């Protein structure tokens, strides 16, 4: 199996487009929100019910939509809070392959618990069924993440994100964001550039002009609600 490697030149091209649209205040506000999320989780202020309300993948789902996977989330909640990705995902997958949204929600909290070690497998980061996602835009061989079940794919994703973290540190990109969260913010910035580029190619000028401000899109991808931050999305706006 190929080792998932980030193409540093492609990353630079994406960030060259994103960074002029993200002020230092925007980046600090987003990073601070992610740090507060971690602090609340480690302090024990977040339980499973609150986790379902906060994670973007589950916050709009009704009880009837959860299909019992909320019970599985409760089973692995102690491991999620400890940042035990290997144990949590093995238990999550032990009976059957989980749906992408529950992997998204579980890894959202794994990342919050241990942001330097555990990436967030959001569907905008990697959607294997459709072969889309921010990480695939950056890999020199997108096929490196094509094989294996959920647990193995997460190991490969972790390797790719660790490589991304090292490149960001070496190139000193996105410095206003604390190092443990920088790779995740970079992925959101990359995907936001991709979204705006696709919209400008496929949609009318009138449509693209009413899209949210670029910093607001990045914040939304990261699960940062407008009420949680200031500065994001424009001068004086809530994030």
PDB file of C-alpha atoms in Angstrom:
ATOM      1  CA  UNK A   1       0.000   0.000   0.000  1.00  0.00           C
ATOM      2  CA  UNK A   2       1.279   3.496  -0.851  1.00  0.00           C
ATOM      3  CA  UNK A   3       2.099   5.911   1.922  1.00  0.00           C
ATOM      4  CA  UNK A   4      -0.254   8.932   1.669  1.00  0.00           C
ATOM      5  CA  UNK A   5       1.980  11.928   0.908  1.00  0.00           C
ATOM      6  CA  UNK A   6       0.945  15.575   0.649  1.00  0.00           C
ATOM      7  CA  UNK A   7       2.004  17.472  -2.466  1.00  0.00           C
ATOM      8  CA  UNK A   8       3.567  20.559  -0.876  1.00  0.00           C
ATOM      9  CA  UNK A   9       3.345  22.598  -4.081  1.00  0.00           C
ATOM     10  CA  UNK A  10      -0.381  21.972  -4.459  1.00  0.00           C
ATOM     11  CA  UNK A  11      -0.903  22.869  -0.803  1.00  0.00           C
ATOM     12  CA  UNK A  12       0.990  26.120  -1.322  1.00  0.00           C
ATOM     13  CA  UNK A  13      -1.178  27.009  -4.317  1.00  0.00           C
ATOM     14  CA  UNK A  14      -4.382  26.486  -2.329  1.00  0.00           C
ATOM     15  CA  UNK A  15      -3.146  28.460   0.680  1.00  0.00           C
ATOM     16  CA  UNK A  16      -1.882  31.265  -1.546  1.00  0.00           C
ATOM     17  CA  UNK A  17      -5.527  31.726  -2.592  1.00  0.00           C
ATOM     18  CA  UNK A  18      -7.003  31.248   0.879  1.00  0.00           C
ATOM     19  CA  UNK A  19      -4.752  33.260   3.169  1.00  0.00           C
ATOM     20  CA  UNK A  20      -5.429  36.715   1.666  1.00  0.00           C
ATOM     21  CA  UNK A  21      -9.122  36.089   2.468  1.00  0.00           C
ATOM     22  CA  UNK A  22      -8.488  35.079   6.089  1.00  0.00           C
ATOM     23  CA  UNK A  23      -7.391  37.846   8.442  1.00  0.00           C
ATOM     24  CA  UNK A  24      -5.302  37.146  11.516  1.00  0.00           C
ATOM     25  CA  UNK A  25      -8.411  37.930  13.578  1.00  0.00           C
ATOM     26  CA  UNK A  26     -10.427  35.354  11.598  1.00  0.00           C
ATOM     27  CA  UNK A  27      -7.819  32.651  12.141  1.00  0.00           C
ATOM     28  CA  UNK A  28      -7.409  33.418  15.834  1.00  0.00           C
ATOM     29  CA  UNK A  29     -11.169  33.413  16.381  1.00  0.00           C
ATOM     30  CA  UNK A  30     -11.574  30.036  14.677  1.00  0.00           C
ATOM     31  CA  UNK A  31      -8.595  28.542  16.507  1.00  0.00           C
ATOM     32  CA  UNK A  32      -9.799  29.879  19.865  1.00  0.00           C
ATOM     33  CA  UNK A  33     -13.198  28.271  19.329  1.00  0.00           C
ATOM     34  CA  UNK A  34     -11.580  24.914  18.580  1.00  0.00           C
ATOM     35  CA  UNK A  35      -9.479  25.219  21.738  1.00  0.00           C
ATOM     36  CA  UNK A  36     -12.573  26.000  23.817  1.00  0.00           C
ATOM     37  CA  UNK A  37     -14.215  22.882  22.394  1.00  0.00           C
ATOM     38  CA  UNK A  38     -11.249  20.825  23.583  1.00  0.00           C
ATOM     39  CA  UNK A  39     -11.271  22.466  26.994  1.00  0.00           C
ATOM     40  CA  UNK A  40     -14.967  21.791  27.553  1.00  0.00           C
ATOM     41  CA  UNK A  41     -14.566  18.145  26.546  1.00  0.00           C
ATOM     42  CA  UNK A  42     -11.543  17.531  28.783  1.00  0.00           C
ATOM     43  CA  UNK A  43     -13.255  19.298  31.688  1.00  0.00           C
ATOM     44  CA  UNK A  44     -16.187  16.904  31.436  1.00  0.00           C
ATOM     45  CA  UNK A  45     -18.627  19.617  30.391  1.00  0.00           C
ATOM     46  CA  UNK A  46     -19.684  17.712  27.256  1.00  0.00           C
ATOM     47  CA  UNK A  47     -21.820  14.575  27.442  1.00  0.00           C
ATOM     48  CA  UNK A  48     -23.158  12.426  24.610  1.00  0.00           C
ATOM     49  CA  UNK A  49     -26.372  14.417  24.226  1.00  0.00           C
ATOM     50  CA  UNK A  50     -24.381  17.635  23.963  1.00  0.00           C
ATOM     51  CA  UNK A  51     -21.919  15.932  21.621  1.00  0.00           C
ATOM     52  CA  UNK A  52     -24.748  15.051  19.250  1.00  0.00           C
ATOM     53  CA  UNK A  53     -25.928  18.664  19.321  1.00  0.00           C
ATOM     54  CA  UNK A  54     -22.469  20.088  18.653  1.00  0.00           C
ATOM     55  CA  UNK A  55     -20.999  17.797  16.009  1.00  0.00           C
ATOM     56  CA  UNK A  56     -21.974  19.105  12.548  1.00  0.00           C
ATOM     57  CA  UNK A  57     -22.750  15.598  11.286  1.00  0.00           C
ATOM     58  CA  UNK A  58     -25.439  15.009  13.920  1.00  0.00           C
ATOM     59  CA  UNK A  59     -26.693  18.378  15.115  1.00  0.00           C
ATOM     60  CA  UNK A  60     -29.658  18.407  12.715  1.00  0.00           C
ATOM     61  CA  UNK A  61     -30.546  14.715  12.974  1.00  0.00           C
ATOM     62  CA  UNK A  62     -33.692  13.633  14.768  1.00  0.00           C
ATOM     63  CA  UNK A  63     -33.800  10.592  17.059  1.00  0.00           C
ATOM     64  CA  UNK A  64     -35.514   8.553  14.332  1.00  0.00           C
ATOM     65  CA  UNK A  65     -32.615   9.276  11.974  1.00  0.00           C
ATOM     66  CA  UNK A  66     -29.908   7.921  14.278  1.00  0.00           C
ATOM     67  CA  UNK A  67     -30.757   4.266  13.744  1.00  0.00           C
ATOM     68  CA  UNK A  68     -29.330   3.217  17.102  1.00  0.00           C
ATOM     69  CA  UNK A  69     -25.881   4.601  16.313  1.00  0.00           C
ATOM     70  CA  UNK A  70     -26.291   7.101  19.144  1.00  0.00           C
ATOM     71  CA  UNK A  71     -26.239   4.095  21.495  1.00  0.00           C
ATOM     72  CA  UNK A  72     -22.972   2.979  19.896  1.00  0.00           C
ATOM     73  CA  UNK A  73     -21.619   6.486  20.407  1.00  0.00           C
ATOM     74  CA  UNK A  74     -22.521   6.231  24.098  1.00  0.00           C
ATOM     75  CA  UNK A  75     -20.649   2.913  24.319  1.00  0.00           C
ATOM     76  CA  UNK A  76     -17.434   4.418  23.011  1.00  0.00           C
ATOM     77  CA  UNK A  77     -17.823   7.864  24.612  1.00  0.00           C
ATOM     78  CA  UNK A  78     -15.200   7.203  27.353  1.00  0.00           C
ATOM     79  CA  UNK A  79     -12.665   6.283  24.654  1.00  0.00           C
ATOM     80  CA  UNK A  80     -13.591   9.301  22.561  1.00  0.00           C
ATOM     81  CA  UNK A  81     -13.069  11.600  25.550  1.00  0.00           C
ATOM     82  CA  UNK A  82      -9.654  10.024  26.148  1.00  0.00           C
ATOM     83  CA  UNK A  83      -8.652  10.464  22.498  1.00  0.00           C
ATOM     84  CA  UNK A  84      -8.292   6.681  22.102  1.00  0.00           C
ATOM     85  CA  UNK A  85      -8.891   6.565  18.351  1.00  0.00           C
ATOM     86  CA  UNK A  86      -7.785   2.978  17.766  1.00  0.00           C
ATOM     87  CA  UNK A  87      -9.941   1.566  20.550  1.00  0.00           C
ATOM     88  CA  UNK A  88     -12.963   3.716  19.746  1.00  0.00           C
ATOM     89  CA  UNK A  89     -13.002   2.989  16.020  1.00  0.00           C
ATOM     90  CA  UNK A  90     -12.392  -0.731  16.450  1.00  0.00           C
ATOM     91  CA  UNK A  91     -15.406  -0.911  18.785  1.00  0.00           C
ATOM     92  CA  UNK A  92     -17.444   1.268  16.452  1.00  0.00           C
ATOM     93  CA  UNK A  93     -16.754  -1.113  13.549  1.00  0.00           C
ATOM     94  CA  UNK A  94     -16.825  -4.441  15.390  1.00  0.00           C
ATOM     95  CA  UNK A  95     -20.368  -5.383  14.337  1.00  0.00           C
ATOM     96  CA  UNK A  96     -20.665  -3.697  10.957  1.00  0.00           C
ATOM     97  CA  UNK A  97     -19.193  -0.862   8.948  1.00  0.00           C
ATOM     98  CA  UNK A  98     -20.584   2.383  10.378  1.00  0.00           C
ATOM     99  CA  UNK A  99     -22.262   5.014   8.212  1.00  0.00           C
ATOM    100  CA  UNK A 100     -20.016   7.964   7.275  1.00  0.00           C
ATOM    101  CA  UNK A 101     -21.915  10.421   9.455  1.00  0.00           C
ATOM    102  CA  UNK A 102     -21.193   8.521  12.673  1.00  0.00           C
ATOM    103  CA  UNK A 103     -17.496   8.290  11.784  1.00  0.00           C
ATOM    104  CA  UNK A 104     -17.635  12.038  11.137  1.00  0.00           C
ATOM    105  CA  UNK A 105     -19.212  12.676  14.564  1.00  0.00           C
ATOM    106  CA  UNK A 106     -16.930  10.289  16.458  1.00  0.00           C
ATOM    107  CA  UNK A 107     -13.722  11.654  14.963  1.00  0.00           C
ATOM    108  CA  UNK A 108     -14.929  15.224  15.537  1.00  0.00           C
ATOM    109  CA  UNK A 109     -14.628  14.451  19.262  1.00  0.00           C
ATOM    110  CA  UNK A 110     -11.468  12.366  18.908  1.00  0.00           C
ATOM    111  CA  UNK A 111      -9.886  15.433  17.319  1.00  0.00           C
ATOM    112  CA  UNK A 112     -11.192  17.676  20.094  1.00  0.00           C
ATOM    113  CA  UNK A 113      -9.794  15.322  22.757  1.00  0.00           C
ATOM    114  CA  UNK A 114      -6.367  14.928  21.166  1.00  0.00           C
ATOM    115  CA  UNK A 115      -6.006  17.399  18.290  1.00  0.00           C
ATOM    116  CA  UNK A 116      -2.302  16.843  17.660  1.00  0.00           C
ATOM    117  CA  UNK A 117      -2.754  13.081  17.174  1.00  0.00           C
ATOM    118  CA  UNK A 118      -6.260  12.544  15.838  1.00  0.00           C
ATOM    119  CA  UNK A 119      -7.613  14.136  12.656  1.00  0.00           C
ATOM    120  CA  UNK A 120     -11.292  14.843  12.174  1.00  0.00           C
ATOM    121  CA  UNK A 121     -12.660  12.600   9.430  1.00  0.00           C
ATOM    122  CA  UNK A 122     -15.357  14.989   8.262  1.00  0.00           C
ATOM    123  CA  UNK A 123     -17.019  14.071   4.993  1.00  0.00           C
ATOM    124  CA  UNK A 124     -15.609  17.219   3.409  1.00  0.00           C
ATOM    125  CA  UNK A 125     -12.154  15.972   4.458  1.00  0.00           C
ATOM    126  CA  UNK A 126     -12.638  12.565   2.818  1.00  0.00           C
ATOM    127  CA  UNK A 127     -15.696  10.978   1.236  1.00  0.00           C
ATOM    128  CA  UNK A 128     -14.349   7.671  -0.052  1.00  0.00           C
ATOM    129  CA  UNK A 129     -17.530   6.551  -1.812  1.00  0.00           C
ATOM    130  CA  UNK A 130     -17.574   9.631  -4.030  1.00  0.00           C
ATOM    131  CA  UNK A 131     -13.770  10.018  -4.129  1.00  0.00           C
ATOM    132  CA  UNK A 132     -13.988  13.636  -2.975  1.00  0.00           C
ATOM    133  CA  UNK A 133     -12.614  15.661  -0.095  1.00  0.00           C
ATOM    134  CA  UNK A 134      -9.945  18.165   0.850  1.00  0.00           C
ATOM    135  CA  UNK A 135      -7.268  15.572   1.603  1.00  0.00           C
ATOM    136  CA  UNK A 136      -7.608  14.015  -1.857  1.00  0.00           C
ATOM    137  CA  UNK A 137      -6.988  17.432  -3.422  1.00  0.00           C
ATOM    138  CA  UNK A 138      -3.583  17.491  -1.713  1.00  0.00           C
ATOM    139  CA  UNK A 139      -2.292  13.927  -2.053  1.00  0.00           C
ATOM    140  CA  UNK A 140       0.267  13.135  -4.732  1.00  0.00           C
ATOM    141  CA  UNK A 141      -1.435   9.721  -5.023  1.00  0.00           C
ATOM    142  CA  UNK A 142      -5.143   9.914  -4.084  1.00  0.00           C
ATOM    143  CA  UNK A 143      -5.351   6.139  -4.479  1.00  0.00           C
ATOM    144  CA  UNK A 144      -3.320   5.770  -1.276  1.00  0.00           C
ATOM    145  CA  UNK A 145      -6.549   6.216   0.694  1.00  0.00           C
ATOM    146  CA  UNK A 146      -8.677   3.950  -1.483  1.00  0.00           C
ATOM    147  CA  UNK A 147      -8.345   0.592   0.295  1.00  0.00           C
ATOM    148  CA  UNK A 148      -9.257  -0.943   3.636  1.00  0.00           C
ATOM    149  CA  UNK A 149     -12.099  -0.599   6.082  1.00  0.00           C
ATOM    150  CA  UNK A 150     -12.905   2.359   8.277  1.00  0.00           C
ATOM    151  CA  UNK A 151     -10.292   1.687  10.968  1.00  0.00           C
ATOM    152  CA  UNK A 152      -7.438   1.226   8.472  1.00  0.00           C
ATOM    153  CA  UNK A 153      -8.541   4.220   6.418  1.00  0.00           C
ATOM    154  CA  UNK A 154      -8.384   6.345   9.562  1.00  0.00           C
ATOM    155  CA  UNK A 155      -4.801   5.203  10.191  1.00  0.00           C
ATOM    156  CA  UNK A 156      -3.893   6.282   6.647  1.00  0.00           C
ATOM    157  CA  UNK A 157      -5.715   9.584   7.069  1.00  0.00           C
ATOM    158  CA  UNK A 158      -3.808  10.184  10.300  1.00  0.00           C
ATOM    159  CA  UNK A 159      -0.502   9.666   8.469  1.00  0.00           C
ATOM    160  CA  UNK A 160      -1.499  12.116   5.742  1.00  0.00           C
ATOM    161  CA  UNK A 161      -2.576  14.773   8.251  1.00  0.00           C
ATOM    162  CA  UNK A 162       0.623  14.356  10.269  1.00  0.00           C
ATOM    163  CA  UNK A 163       2.582  14.959   7.065  1.00  0.00           C
ATOM    164  CA  UNK A 164       0.436  18.021   6.391  1.00  0.00           C
ATOM    165  CA  UNK A 165       1.178  19.299   9.918  1.00  0.00           C
ATOM    166  CA  UNK A 166       4.912  18.988   9.297  1.00  0.00           C
ATOM    167  CA  UNK A 167       4.698  20.905   6.022  1.00  0.00           C
ATOM    168  CA  UNK A 168       2.701  23.705   7.646  1.00  0.00           C
ATOM    169  CA  UNK A 169       5.282  23.973  10.433  1.00  0.00           C
ATOM    170  CA  UNK A 170       8.183  24.040   7.963  1.00  0.00           C
ATOM    171  CA  UNK A 171       6.555  26.663   5.739  1.00  0.00           C
ATOM    172  CA  UNK A 172       5.131  28.728   8.643  1.00  0.00           C
ATOM    173  CA  UNK A 173       1.647  28.875   7.126  1.00  0.00           C
ATOM    174  CA  UNK A 174      -1.474  29.742   9.162  1.00  0.00           C
ATOM    175  CA  UNK A 175       0.641  30.774  12.156  1.00  0.00           C
ATOM    176  CA  UNK A 176      -2.208  32.518  14.075  1.00  0.00           C
ATOM    177  CA  UNK A 177      -3.817  29.084  14.605  1.00  0.00           C
ATOM    178  CA  UNK A 178      -2.387  26.939  17.414  1.00  0.00           C
ATOM    179  CA  UNK A 179      -0.307  24.084  16.002  1.00  0.00           C
ATOM    180  CA  UNK A 180      -2.604  21.178  17.038  1.00  0.00           C
ATOM    181  CA  UNK A 181      -5.487  22.670  15.025  1.00  0.00           C
ATOM    182  CA  UNK A 182      -3.534  24.114  12.111  1.00  0.00           C
ATOM    183  CA  UNK A 183      -3.830  21.124   9.763  1.00  0.00           C
ATOM    184  CA  UNK A 184      -7.604  20.938  10.234  1.00  0.00           C
ATOM    185  CA  UNK A 185      -7.976  24.658   9.527  1.00  0.00           C
ATOM    186  CA  UNK A 186      -5.730  24.240   6.467  1.00  0.00           C
ATOM    187  CA  UNK A 187      -7.965  21.454   5.139  1.00  0.00           C
ATOM    188  CA  UNK A 188     -11.041  23.636   5.630  1.00  0.00           C
ATOM    189  CA  UNK A 189      -9.336  26.508   3.805  1.00  0.00           C
ATOM    190  CA  UNK A 190      -8.398  24.176   0.939  1.00  0.00           C
ATOM    191  CA  UNK A 191     -11.930  22.864   0.643  1.00  0.00           C
ATOM    192  CA  UNK A 192     -13.393  26.369   0.786  1.00  0.00           C
ATOM    193  CA  UNK A 193     -11.134  27.406  -2.120  1.00  0.00           C
ATOM    194  CA  UNK A 194     -12.334  24.332  -4.013  1.00  0.00           C
ATOM    195  CA  UNK A 195     -15.997  25.190  -3.271  1.00  0.00           C
ATOM    196  CA  UNK A 196     -15.632  28.797  -4.421  1.00  0.00           C
ATOM    197  CA  UNK A 197     -13.737  27.700  -7.538  1.00  0.00           C
ATOM    198  CA  UNK A 198     -16.413  25.171  -8.479  1.00  0.00           C
ATOM    199  CA  UNK A 199     -19.147  27.739  -7.848  1.00  0.00           C
ATOM    200  CA  UNK A 200     -17.439  30.330 -10.037  1.00  0.00           C
ATOM    201  CA  UNK A 201     -17.173  27.819 -12.889  1.00  0.00           C
ATOM    202  CA  UNK A 202     -20.669  26.385 -12.685  1.00  0.00           C
ATOM    203  CA  UNK A 203     -22.913  29.085 -11.252  1.00  0.00           C
ATOM    204  CA  UNK A 204     -24.016  32.518 -12.308  1.00  0.00           C
ATOM    205  CA  UNK A 205     -22.331  35.671 -11.029  1.00  0.00           C
ATOM    206  CA  UNK A 206     -25.521  36.526  -9.154  1.00  0.00           C
ATOM    207  CA  UNK A 207     -25.361  33.245  -7.247  1.00  0.00           C
ATOM    208  CA  UNK A 208     -21.689  33.488  -6.328  1.00  0.00           C
ATOM    209  CA  UNK A 209     -22.185  37.040  -5.058  1.00  0.00           C
ATOM    210  CA  UNK A 210     -24.632  35.845  -2.401  1.00  0.00           C
ATOM    211  CA  UNK A 211     -22.396  33.041  -1.101  1.00  0.00           C
ATOM    212  CA  UNK A 212     -21.230  33.559   2.504  1.00  0.00           C
ATOM    213  CA  UNK A 213     -17.916  35.354   3.022  1.00  0.00           C
ATOM    214  CA  UNK A 214     -14.909  33.072   2.669  1.00  0.00           C
ATOM    215  CA  UNK A 215     -13.989  33.110   6.408  1.00  0.00           C
ATOM    216  CA  UNK A 216     -17.570  32.200   7.268  1.00  0.00           C
ATOM    217  CA  UNK A 217     -17.431  29.178   4.946  1.00  0.00           C
ATOM    218  CA  UNK A 218     -14.189  28.013   6.570  1.00  0.00           C
ATOM    219  CA  UNK A 219     -15.726  28.427  10.027  1.00  0.00           C
ATOM    220  CA  UNK A 220     -18.877  26.554   8.992  1.00  0.00           C
ATOM    221  CA  UNK A 221     -16.850  23.620   7.660  1.00  0.00           C
ATOM    222  CA  UNK A 222     -15.091  23.445  11.031  1.00  0.00           C
ATOM    223  CA  UNK A 223     -18.363  23.337  12.933  1.00  0.00           C
ATOM    224  CA  UNK A 224     -17.872  26.839  14.319  1.00  0.00           C
ATOM    225  CA  UNK A 225     -21.235  28.538  14.778  1.00  0.00           C
ATOM    226  CA  UNK A 226     -21.640  32.281  14.252  1.00  0.00           C
ATOM    227  CA  UNK A 227     -22.585  32.809  17.888  1.00  0.00           C
ATOM    228  CA  UNK A 228     -19.281  31.254  19.020  1.00  0.00           C
ATOM    229  CA  UNK A 229     -16.827  33.720  17.494  1.00  0.00           C
ATOM    230  CA  UNK A 230     -16.428  37.313  16.490  1.00  0.00           C
ATOM    231  CA  UNK A 231     -14.618  38.665  13.426  1.00  0.00           C
ATOM    232  CA  UNK A 232     -15.233  35.630  11.217  1.00  0.00           C
ATOM    233  CA  UNK A 233     -17.048  36.443   7.992  1.00  0.00           C
ATOM    234  CA  UNK A 234     -16.462  40.165   7.904  1.00  0.00           C
ATOM    235  CA  UNK A 235     -15.625  43.185   9.996  1.00  0.00           C
ATOM    236  CA  UNK A 236     -17.699  43.203  13.149  1.00  0.00           C
ATOM    237  CA  UNK A 237     -19.723  40.102  12.227  1.00  0.00           C
ATOM    238  CA  UNK A 238     -20.321  37.150  14.448  1.00  0.00           C
ATOM    239  CA  UNK A 239     -18.682  33.954  13.253  1.00  0.00           C
TER     240      UNK A 239
END
